[in-house]
PDB file of C-alpha atoms in Angstrom:
ATOM      1  CA  UNK A 216     185.400 108.038  56.913  1.00 47.00           C
ATOM      2  CA  UNK A 217     187.879 105.409  58.123  1.00 43.00           C
ATOM      3  CA  UNK A 218     187.218 101.746  57.565  1.00 41.00           C
ATOM      4  CA  UNK A 219     187.142 101.307  61.463  1.00 43.00           C
ATOM      5  CA  UNK A 220     184.395 103.914  61.799  1.00 40.00           C
ATOM      6  CA  UNK A 221     182.421 102.578  58.838  1.00 42.00           C
ATOM      7  CA  UNK A 222     182.639  99.041  60.303  1.00 39.00           C
ATOM      8  CA  UNK A 223     181.382 100.255  63.773  1.00 42.00           C
ATOM      9  CA  UNK A 224     178.448 102.255  62.145  1.00 42.00           C
ATOM     10  CA  UNK A 225     177.403  99.189  60.152  1.00 45.00           C
ATOM     11  CA  UNK A 226     177.324  96.933  63.150  1.00 42.00           C
ATOM     12  CA  UNK A 227     175.245  99.600  65.198  1.00 44.00           C
ATOM     13  CA  UNK A 228     172.736  99.897  62.331  1.00 45.00           C
ATOM     14  CA  UNK A 229     172.325  96.195  62.129  1.00 48.00           C
ATOM     15  CA  UNK A 230     171.656  95.950  65.849  1.00 42.00           C
ATOM     16  CA  UNK A 231     169.049  98.669  65.618  1.00 42.00           C
ATOM     17  CA  UNK A 232     167.350  96.828  62.800  1.00 45.00           C
ATOM     18  CA  UNK A 233     167.368  93.471  64.690  1.00 45.00           C
ATOM     19  CA  UNK A 234     165.916  95.184  67.917  1.00 41.00           C
ATOM     20  CA  UNK A 235     163.223  96.870  65.881  1.00 47.00           C
ATOM     21  CA  UNK A 236     162.166  93.590  64.152  1.00 48.00           C
ATOM     22  CA  UNK A 237     162.083  91.872  67.574  1.00 45.00           C
ATOM     23  CA  UNK A 238     159.826  94.700  69.095  1.00 44.00           C
ATOM     24  CA  UNK A 239     157.414  94.448  66.267  1.00 45.00           C
ATOM     25  CA  UNK A 240     157.240  90.669  66.560  1.00 50.00           C
ATOM     26  CA  UNK A 241     156.559  90.912  70.394  1.00 49.00           C
ATOM     27  CA  UNK A 242     153.843  93.471  69.777  1.00 53.00           C
ATOM     28  CA  UNK A 243     152.096  91.130  67.274  1.00 51.00           C
ATOM     29  CA  UNK A 244     152.494  88.215  69.640  1.00 53.00           C
ATOM     30  CA  UNK A 245     150.986  90.279  72.565  1.00 50.00           C
ATOM     31  CA  UNK A 246     148.124  91.407  70.422  1.00 50.00           C
ATOM     32  CA  UNK A 247     147.289  87.806  69.383  1.00 48.00           C
ATOM     33  CA  UNK A 248     147.505  86.759  73.004  1.00 46.00           C
ATOM     34  CA  UNK A 249     145.069  89.446  74.037  1.00 49.00           C
ATOM     35  CA  UNK A 250     142.553  88.281  71.378  1.00 44.00           C
ATOM     36  CA  UNK A 251     142.867  84.723  72.671  1.00 43.00           C
ATOM     37  CA  UNK A 252     142.262  85.668  76.281  1.00 43.00           C
ATOM     38  CA  UNK A 253     138.793  85.035  77.709  1.00 42.00           C
ATOM     39  CA  UNK A 254     136.413  88.038  78.363  1.00 45.00           C
ATOM     40  CA  UNK A 255     137.215  89.823  81.606  1.00 44.00           C
ATOM     41  CA  UNK A 256     135.110  88.881  84.590  1.00 42.00           C
ATOM     42  CA  UNK A 257     132.491  91.411  85.443  1.00 44.00           C
ATOM     43  CA  UNK A 258     132.747  93.571  88.583  1.00 48.00           C
ATOM     44  CA  UNK A 259     129.690  91.825  89.948  1.00 45.00           C
ATOM     45  CA  UNK A 260     131.709  88.602  90.453  1.00 47.00           C
ATOM     46  CA  UNK A 261     134.040  90.589  92.672  1.00 55.00           C
ATOM     47  CA  UNK A 262     131.349  91.754  95.026  1.00 59.00           C
ATOM     48  CA  UNK A 263     131.205  90.405  98.535  1.00 66.00           C
ATOM     49  CA  UNK A 264     129.491  86.988  98.675  1.00 74.00           C
ATOM     50  CA  UNK A 265     127.392  85.502 101.477  1.00 72.00           C
ATOM     51  CA  UNK A 266     127.164  81.804 102.082  1.00 76.00           C
ATOM     52  CA  UNK A 267     124.914  80.042 104.538  1.00 71.00           C
ATOM     53  CA  UNK A 268     125.522  76.564 105.911  1.00 74.00           C
ATOM     54  CA  UNK A 269     122.925  74.676 107.905  1.00 67.00           C
ATOM     55  CA  UNK A 270     123.730  71.746 110.106  1.00 72.00           C
ATOM     56  CA  UNK A 271     121.032  69.579 111.756  1.00 65.00           C
ATOM     57  CA  UNK A 272     121.209  66.563 113.924  1.00 65.00           C
ATOM     58  CA  UNK A 273     118.844  64.343 115.970  1.00 62.00           C
ATOM     59  CA  UNK A 274     119.969  62.227 118.947  1.00 64.00           C
ATOM     60  CA  UNK A 275     118.022  59.981 121.275  1.00 57.00           C
ATOM     61  CA  UNK A 276     118.925  59.560 124.996  1.00 57.00           C
ATOM     62  CA  UNK A 277     116.642  57.048 126.744  1.00 50.00           C
ATOM     63  CA  UNK A 278     113.042  58.241 126.000  1.00 53.00           C
ATOM     64  CA  UNK A 279     114.063  61.729 124.984  1.00 55.00           C
ATOM     65  CA  UNK A 280     114.825  63.024 121.453  1.00 58.00           C
ATOM     66  CA  UNK A 281     116.964  66.150 120.984  1.00 65.00           C
ATOM     67  CA  UNK A 282     117.042  68.084 117.774  1.00 65.00           C
ATOM     68  CA  UNK A 283     119.734  70.598 117.038  1.00 69.00           C
ATOM     69  CA  UNK A 284     119.987  73.159 114.236  1.00 67.00           C
ATOM     70  CA  UNK A 285     123.069  75.294 113.598  1.00 73.00           C
ATOM     71  CA  UNK A 286     123.073  78.049 110.888  1.00 72.00           C
ATOM     72  CA  UNK A 287     126.355  79.753 109.981  1.00 81.00           C
ATOM     73  CA  UNK A 288     126.362  82.720 107.609  1.00 78.00           C
ATOM     74  CA  UNK A 289     129.758  83.676 106.159  1.00 82.00           C
ATOM     75  CA  UNK A 290     130.534  86.934 104.212  1.00 82.00           C
ATOM     76  CA  UNK A 291     133.643  87.178 102.072  1.00 82.00           C
ATOM     77  CA  UNK A 292     135.104  90.085 100.202  1.00 80.00           C
ATOM     78  CA  UNK A 293     136.163  90.300  96.585  1.00 76.00           C
ATOM     79  CA  UNK A 294     139.499  88.549  97.360  1.00 79.00           C
ATOM     80  CA  UNK A 295     137.844  85.667  99.186  1.00 78.00           C
ATOM     81  CA  UNK A 296     138.782  86.789 102.717  1.00 84.00           C
ATOM     82  CA  UNK A 297     136.199  86.265 105.403  1.00 82.00           C
ATOM     83  CA  UNK A 298     134.871  89.637 106.748  1.00 78.00           C
ATOM     84  CA  UNK A 299     131.953  88.515 108.851  1.00 78.00           C
ATOM     85  CA  UNK A 300     130.574  85.393 110.363  1.00 79.00           C
ATOM     86  CA  UNK A 301     127.202  84.913 112.190  1.00 73.00           C
ATOM     87  CA  UNK A 302     126.028  81.724 113.844  1.00 75.00           C
ATOM     88  CA  UNK A 303     122.672  80.965 115.356  1.00 66.00           C
ATOM     89  CA  UNK A 304     121.740  77.672 117.002  1.00 66.00           C
ATOM     90  CA  UNK A 305     118.431  76.236 118.242  1.00 62.00           C
ATOM     91  CA  UNK A 306     117.921  73.158 120.432  1.00 62.00           C
ATOM     92  CA  UNK A 307     114.745  71.432 121.590  1.00 59.00           C
ATOM     93  CA  UNK A 308     113.981  68.078 123.358  1.00 58.00           C
ATOM     94  CA  UNK A 309     110.785  66.128 123.659  1.00 53.00           C
ATOM     95  CA  UNK A 310     109.748  62.581 124.634  1.00 51.00           C
ATOM     96  CA  UNK A 311     109.933  59.813 122.043  1.00 48.00           C
ATOM     97  CA  UNK A 312     106.755  59.632 120.058  1.00 47.00           C
ATOM     98  CA  UNK A 313     105.787  63.152 120.743  1.00 45.00           C
ATOM     99  CA  UNK A 314     105.044  65.414 117.816  1.00 43.00           C
ATOM    100  CA  UNK A 315     106.610  68.529 119.239  1.00 45.00           C
ATOM    101  CA  UNK A 316     108.273  69.756 115.969  1.00 45.00           C
ATOM    102  CA  UNK A 317     105.463  68.598 113.593  1.00 46.00           C
ATOM    103  CA  UNK A 318     104.358  72.199 113.237  1.00 48.00           C
ATOM    104  CA  UNK A 319     107.871  73.490 112.585  1.00 56.00           C
ATOM    105  CA  UNK A 320     109.363  71.252 109.925  1.00 53.00           C
ATOM    106  CA  UNK A 321     107.149  69.131 107.625  1.00 52.00           C
ATOM    107  CA  UNK A 322     108.211  65.548 107.146  1.00 47.00           C
ATOM    108  CA  UNK A 323     109.907  64.823 103.799  1.00 50.00           C
ATOM    109  CA  UNK A 324     107.232  64.293 101.109  1.00 53.00           C
ATOM    110  CA  UNK A 325     104.425  65.782 103.224  1.00 50.00           C
ATOM    111  CA  UNK A 326     102.780  68.876 101.969  1.00 57.00           C
ATOM    112  CA  UNK A 327     102.498  71.372 104.729  1.00 59.00           C
ATOM    113  CA  UNK A 328      99.457  73.465 105.195  1.00 67.00           C
ATOM    114  CA  UNK A 329      99.894  77.152 104.296  1.00 74.00           C
ATOM    115  CA  UNK A 330     100.702  79.398 107.143  1.00 77.00           C
ATOM    116  CA  UNK A 331      98.595  82.490 107.813  1.00 82.00           C
ATOM    117  CA  UNK A 332     101.086  85.362 108.352  1.00 84.00           C
ATOM    118  CA  UNK A 333      98.603  88.173 107.855  1.00 88.00           C
ATOM    119  CA  UNK A 334      97.317  88.274 111.392  1.00 90.00           C
ATOM    120  CA  UNK A 335      99.190  88.742 114.695  1.00 91.00           C
ATOM    121  CA  UNK A 336      97.297  88.925 118.036  1.00 91.00           C
ATOM    122  CA  UNK A 337      94.087  89.309 116.034  1.00 91.00           C
ATOM    123  CA  UNK A 338      95.144  92.313 114.080  1.00 92.00           C
ATOM    124  CA  UNK A 339      95.652  92.080 110.315  1.00 91.00           C
ATOM    125  CA  UNK A 340      98.589  93.899 108.737  1.00 92.00           C
ATOM    126  CA  UNK A 341      97.490  96.664 106.348  1.00 91.00           C
ATOM    127  CA  UNK A 342      94.057  96.870 107.774  1.00 92.00           C
ATOM    128  CA  UNK A 343      92.704 100.269 108.926  1.00 93.00           C
ATOM    129  CA  UNK A 344      92.507 100.382 112.731  1.00 91.00           C
ATOM    130  CA  UNK A 345      89.668 102.554 114.021  1.00 90.00           C
ATOM    131  CA  UNK A 346      90.870 104.592 117.012  1.00 87.00           C
ATOM    132  CA  UNK A 347      89.918 107.980 118.452  1.00 86.00           C
ATOM    133  CA  UNK A 348      92.241 110.796 117.806  1.00 85.00           C
ATOM    134  CA  UNK A 349      92.767 111.390 121.566  1.00 88.00           C
ATOM    135  CA  UNK A 350      94.072 107.775 121.940  1.00 88.00           C
ATOM    136  CA  UNK A 351      96.852 108.167 119.352  1.00 87.00           C
ATOM    137  CA  UNK A 352     100.419 108.765 120.790  1.00 88.00           C
ATOM    138  CA  UNK A 353     103.464 109.767 118.793  1.00 86.00           C
ATOM    139  CA  UNK A 354     106.354 107.309 119.740  1.00 82.00           C
ATOM    140  CA  UNK A 355     109.790 108.734 119.812  1.00 82.00           C
ATOM    141  CA  UNK A 356     111.401 105.442 118.997  1.00 83.00           C
ATOM    142  CA  UNK A 357     109.198 105.143 115.866  1.00 85.00           C
ATOM    143  CA  UNK A 358     109.000 108.602 114.244  1.00 85.00           C
ATOM    144  CA  UNK A 359     107.158 107.382 111.159  1.00 88.00           C
ATOM    145  CA  UNK A 360     104.389 105.582 113.073  1.00 91.00           C
ATOM    146  CA  UNK A 361     101.792 106.499 115.650  1.00 91.00           C
ATOM    147  CA  UNK A 362     100.760 104.164 118.550  1.00 91.00           C
ATOM    148  CA  UNK A 363      97.585 103.155 120.229  1.00 92.00           C
ATOM    149  CA  UNK A 364      96.721 100.617 122.790  1.00 93.00           C
ATOM    150  CA  UNK A 365      94.457  97.706 122.258  1.00 93.00           C
ATOM    151  CA  UNK A 366      93.198  94.498 123.978  1.00 92.00           C
ATOM    152  CA  UNK A 367      93.376  91.279 121.964  1.00 91.00           C
ATOM    153  CA  UNK A 368      90.503  88.743 122.054  1.00 91.00           C
ATOM    154  CA  UNK A 369      92.964  86.147 123.422  1.00 90.00           C
ATOM    155  CA  UNK A 370      95.516  87.838 125.635  1.00 91.00           C
ATOM    156  CA  UNK A 371      98.902  86.193 126.359  1.00 90.00           C
ATOM    157  CA  UNK A 372      99.438  84.917 129.927  1.00 89.00           C
ATOM    158  CA  UNK A 373     101.713  87.198 131.841  1.00 89.00           C
ATOM    159  CA  UNK A 374     101.552  90.208 129.424  1.00 93.00           C
ATOM    160  CA  UNK A 375     100.265  93.549 130.596  1.00 92.00           C
ATOM    161  CA  UNK A 376     100.080  95.945 127.670  1.00 93.00           C
ATOM    162  CA  UNK A 377      99.383  95.577 123.946  1.00 95.00           C
ATOM    163  CA  UNK A 378     100.235  98.289 121.322  1.00 94.00           C
ATOM    164  CA  UNK A 379      99.444  98.658 117.700  1.00 94.00           C
ATOM    165  CA  UNK A 380     101.595 100.962 115.516  1.00 94.00           C
ATOM    166  CA  UNK A 381      99.826 102.620 112.693  1.00 93.00           C
ATOM    167  CA  UNK A 382     100.684 104.581 109.521  1.00 92.00           C
ATOM    168  CA  UNK A 383     100.321 108.272 110.445  1.00 90.00           C
ATOM    169  CA  UNK A 384      97.751 109.250 107.801  1.00 89.00           C
ATOM    170  CA  UNK A 385      95.564 106.320 106.954  1.00 91.00           C
ATOM    171  CA  UNK A 386      96.046 104.450 110.257  1.00 92.00           C
ATOM    172  CA  UNK A 387      96.947 101.016 108.794  1.00 93.00           C
ATOM    173  CA  UNK A 388      98.447  98.379 110.984  1.00 93.00           C
ATOM    174  CA  UNK A 389     102.192  98.148 110.514  1.00 93.00           C
ATOM    175  CA  UNK A 390     103.459  96.703 113.830  1.00 93.00           C
ATOM    176  CA  UNK A 391     101.947  94.884 116.828  1.00 94.00           C
ATOM    177  CA  UNK A 392     103.623  94.607 120.342  1.00 94.00           C
ATOM    178  CA  UNK A 393     102.928  92.532 123.383  1.00 94.00           C
ATOM    179  CA  UNK A 394     104.654  93.745 126.548  1.00 94.00           C
ATOM    180  CA  UNK A 395     105.172  92.308 130.014  1.00 93.00           C
ATOM    181  CA  UNK A 396     106.469  94.162 133.003  1.00 92.00           C
ATOM    182  CA  UNK A 397     107.918  91.078 134.540  1.00 88.00           C
ATOM    183  CA  UNK A 398     110.049  88.462 132.736  1.00 83.00           C
ATOM    184  CA  UNK A 399     108.142  85.487 131.414  1.00 80.00           C
ATOM    185  CA  UNK A 400     109.914  82.552 133.080  1.00 75.00           C
ATOM    186  CA  UNK A 401     110.278  79.360 131.068  1.00 68.00           C
ATOM    187  CA  UNK A 402     108.544  76.306 132.450  1.00 55.00           C
ATOM    188  CA  UNK A 403     111.645  74.140 132.305  1.00 53.00           C
ATOM    189  CA  UNK A 404     114.281  76.649 133.360  1.00 52.00           C
ATOM    190  CA  UNK A 405     115.979  76.545 129.920  1.00 48.00           C
ATOM    191  CA  UNK A 406     116.048  79.930 128.146  1.00 49.00           C
ATOM    192  CA  UNK A 407     116.814  78.448 124.839  1.00 51.00           C
ATOM    193  CA  UNK A 408     113.596  76.349 124.614  1.00 66.00           C
ATOM    194  CA  UNK A 409     111.246  78.764 126.197  1.00 81.00           C
ATOM    195  CA  UNK A 410     107.606  77.764 125.679  1.00 84.00           C
ATOM    196  CA  UNK A 411     106.900  81.047 123.935  1.00 89.00           C
ATOM    197  CA  UNK A 412     109.730  80.359 121.438  1.00 86.00           C
ATOM    198  CA  UNK A 413     108.335  76.918 120.573  1.00 84.00           C
ATOM    199  CA  UNK A 414     104.887  78.349 120.216  1.00 88.00           C
ATOM    200  CA  UNK A 415     106.106  80.951 117.790  1.00 90.00           C
ATOM    201  CA  UNK A 416     108.026  78.318 115.900  1.00 87.00           C
ATOM    202  CA  UNK A 417     104.967  76.182 115.520  1.00 86.00           C
ATOM    203  CA  UNK A 418     102.698  79.133 114.665  1.00 88.00           C
ATOM    204  CA  UNK A 419     104.812  80.303 111.680  1.00 86.00           C
ATOM    205  CA  UNK A 420     106.581  77.002 111.044  1.00 84.00           C
ATOM    206  CA  UNK A 421     110.044  78.506 111.080  1.00 83.00           C
ATOM    207  CA  UNK A 422     113.029  78.076 113.416  1.00 80.00           C
ATOM    208  CA  UNK A 423     113.978  80.702 115.905  1.00 82.00           C
ATOM    209  CA  UNK A 424     117.179  82.607 115.317  1.00 83.00           C
ATOM    210  CA  UNK A 425     119.072  83.681 118.458  1.00 80.00           C
ATOM    211  CA  UNK A 426     120.061  87.321 118.127  1.00 81.00           C
ATOM    212  CA  UNK A 427     121.964  87.636 121.435  1.00 78.00           C
ATOM    213  CA  UNK A 428     124.049  85.362 123.607  1.00 74.00           C
ATOM    214  CA  UNK A 429     123.484  87.540 126.651  1.00 75.00           C
ATOM    215  CA  UNK A 430     119.695  87.978 126.402  1.00 76.00           C
ATOM    216  CA  UNK A 431     116.883  85.533 125.439  1.00 81.00           C
ATOM    217  CA  UNK A 432     116.392  87.455 122.226  1.00 86.00           C
ATOM    218  CA  UNK A 433     115.036  85.720 119.054  1.00 87.00           C
ATOM    219  CA  UNK A 434     113.804  86.350 115.583  1.00 89.00           C
ATOM    220  CA  UNK A 435     111.256  84.528 113.555  1.00 89.00           C
ATOM    221  CA  UNK A 436     110.823  84.973 109.785  1.00 86.00           C
ATOM    222  CA  UNK A 437     107.076  84.909 109.218  1.00 81.00           C
ATOM    223  CA  UNK A 438     107.203  85.749 105.513  1.00 81.00           C
ATOM    224  CA  UNK A 439     109.724  87.536 103.178  1.00 81.00           C
ATOM    225  CA  UNK A 440     108.628  90.940 104.346  1.00 85.00           C
ATOM    226  CA  UNK A 441     107.398  90.129 107.859  1.00 88.00           C
ATOM    227  CA  UNK A 442     109.247  89.420 111.077  1.00 90.00           C
ATOM    228  CA  UNK A 443     108.563  88.687 114.758  1.00 92.00           C
ATOM    229  CA  UNK A 444     111.156  89.372 117.460  1.00 92.00           C
ATOM    230  CA  UNK A 445     110.889  88.221 121.017  1.00 91.00           C
ATOM    231  CA  UNK A 446     113.043  89.486 123.920  1.00 89.00           C
ATOM    232  CA  UNK A 447     111.927  87.560 127.004  1.00 86.00           C
ATOM    233  CA  UNK A 448     114.034  89.412 129.699  1.00 84.00           C
ATOM    234  CA  UNK A 449     115.658  92.795 129.896  1.00 83.00           C
ATOM    235  CA  UNK A 450     113.895  94.135 126.816  1.00 86.00           C
ATOM    236  CA  UNK A 451     113.403  97.861 127.657  1.00 87.00           C
ATOM    237  CA  UNK A 452     113.421 100.215 130.698  1.00 87.00           C
ATOM    238  CA  UNK A 453     109.687  99.796 131.025  1.00 88.00           C
ATOM    239  CA  UNK A 454     109.177  96.182 130.127  1.00 91.00           C
ATOM    240  CA  UNK A 455     111.086  92.938 130.754  1.00 90.00           C
ATOM    241  CA  UNK A 456     109.510  90.994 127.872  1.00 91.00           C
ATOM    242  CA  UNK A 457     108.437  92.355 124.531  1.00 93.00           C
ATOM    243  CA  UNK A 458     107.150  90.413 121.444  1.00 93.00           C
ATOM    244  CA  UNK A 459     106.928  92.442 118.253  1.00 93.00           C
ATOM    245  CA  UNK A 460     105.600  91.641 114.871  1.00 92.00           C
ATOM    246  CA  UNK A 461     105.749  94.069 111.899  1.00 90.00           C
ATOM    247  CA  UNK A 462     105.249  94.285 108.130  1.00 90.00           C
ATOM    248  CA  UNK A 463     108.059  95.936 106.165  1.00 89.00           C
ATOM    249  CA  UNK A 464     105.844  97.032 103.281  1.00 89.00           C
ATOM    250  CA  UNK A 465     103.343  98.860 105.624  1.00 91.00           C
ATOM    251  CA  UNK A 466     106.298 100.364 107.419  1.00 89.00           C
ATOM    252  CA  UNK A 467     107.613 101.789 104.125  1.00 90.00           C
ATOM    253  CA  UNK A 468     104.080 103.180 103.452  1.00 90.00           C
ATOM    254  CA  UNK A 469     104.281 104.909 106.909  1.00 86.00           C
ATOM    255  CA  UNK A 470     107.512 106.557 105.885  1.00 87.00           C
ATOM    256  CA  UNK A 471     105.916 107.850 102.567  1.00 88.00           C
ATOM    257  CA  UNK A 472     102.888 109.095 104.473  1.00 85.00           C
ATOM    258  CA  UNK A 473     105.063 110.968 106.907  1.00 85.00           C
ATOM    259  CA  UNK A 474     106.955 112.603 104.036  1.00 85.00           C
ATOM    260  CA  UNK A 475     103.749 113.672 102.469  1.00 84.00           C
ATOM    261  CA  UNK A 476     102.415 115.153 105.689  1.00 83.00           C
ATOM    262  CA  UNK A 477     105.605 117.035 106.196  1.00 83.00           C
ATOM    263  CA  UNK A 478     105.393 118.474 102.733  1.00 85.00           C
ATOM    264  CA  UNK A 479     101.764 119.424 103.263  1.00 82.00           C
ATOM    265  CA  UNK A 480     102.681 121.123 106.500  1.00 85.00           C
ATOM    266  CA  UNK A 481     105.402 123.038 104.877  1.00 89.00           C
ATOM    267  CA  UNK A 482     103.162 124.261 102.074  1.00 88.00           C
ATOM    268  CA  UNK A 483     100.493 125.270 104.651  1.00 89.00           C
ATOM    269  CA  UNK A 484     102.993 127.175 106.704  1.00 91.00           C
ATOM    270  CA  UNK A 485     104.337 128.935 103.537  1.00 90.00           C
ATOM    271  CA  UNK A 486     100.771 129.840 102.557  1.00 89.00           C
ATOM    272  CA  UNK A 487      99.997 131.278 106.002  1.00 89.00           C
ATOM    273  CA  UNK A 488     103.225 133.255 106.052  1.00 91.00           C
ATOM    274  CA  UNK A 489     102.460 134.777 102.671  1.00 90.00           C
ATOM    275  CA  UNK A 490      98.985 135.845 103.835  1.00 89.00           C
ATOM    276  CA  UNK A 491     100.415 137.333 106.956  1.00 91.00           C
ATOM    277  CA  UNK A 492     102.985 139.130 104.940  1.00 90.00           C
ATOM    278  CA  UNK A 493     100.319 140.569 102.428  1.00 88.00           C
ATOM    279  CA  UNK A 494      98.102 141.648 105.439  1.00 86.00           C
ATOM    280  CA  UNK A 495     101.092 143.558 106.933  1.00 90.00           C
ATOM    281  CA  UNK A 496     101.863 145.083 103.456  1.00 87.00           C
ATOM    282  CA  UNK A 497      98.379 146.377 103.168  1.00 89.00           C
ATOM    283  CA  UNK A 498      98.477 147.746 106.661  1.00 88.00           C
ATOM    284  CA  UNK A 499     101.696 149.630 106.015  1.00 84.00           C
TER     285      UNK A 499
END
């Protein structure tokens, strides 16, 4: 081999050795850096987040006090981008010195009396409602529940019909509705502060949440698993105003009872078919 070729081969071998040494060093540094890194953030931290911001204000104009409450709920995705925003606002006015909102929001430091959310229009959620079988109707809009009419001890002014929705098997009270064929007009001409809205706020000591900007449609959170909704105009084809209260736990019980009844009906039909088949077999 010539000296020139030997020199070239030696230089190449040296470069390979240097590169190999550098790669090993880089791998060691990368491994050490990985050990020094903090633990990876769990996937739960990347899930969409929901944040609620509440703004309240009280202003006085002459002898009138106006209270405003604005609630904005914002949902962001894993990257922090806003994917949904929902805003509800309530407003009410009353004369200075009046205690119009005393039943809605307790004063700071004052212990509020417990609110009874078990009863609506005299019917208690979860209680068995005694009704004749002929008076029970299947409602197409509520396939898991059955419906019956009732008359409350203290009817609401302007309302025509009252319905109680029951679990299909045990007939426990799951939902109660008050319906009016004509819209219930507010006394002051202001939809937002309808007297029925204020009455429900005081009754359950919670603010009304506006569900529509085109209809006087509100929601009231009675308890974690109980709600009241009130649509005071244009509610359905048959009624202009509908106020509905329901218990989510009893409604789930209705779903379970409906599934049990369907399974019982299937077994009964299968038993009847097998009997008919056996009778036909014996006849042949």
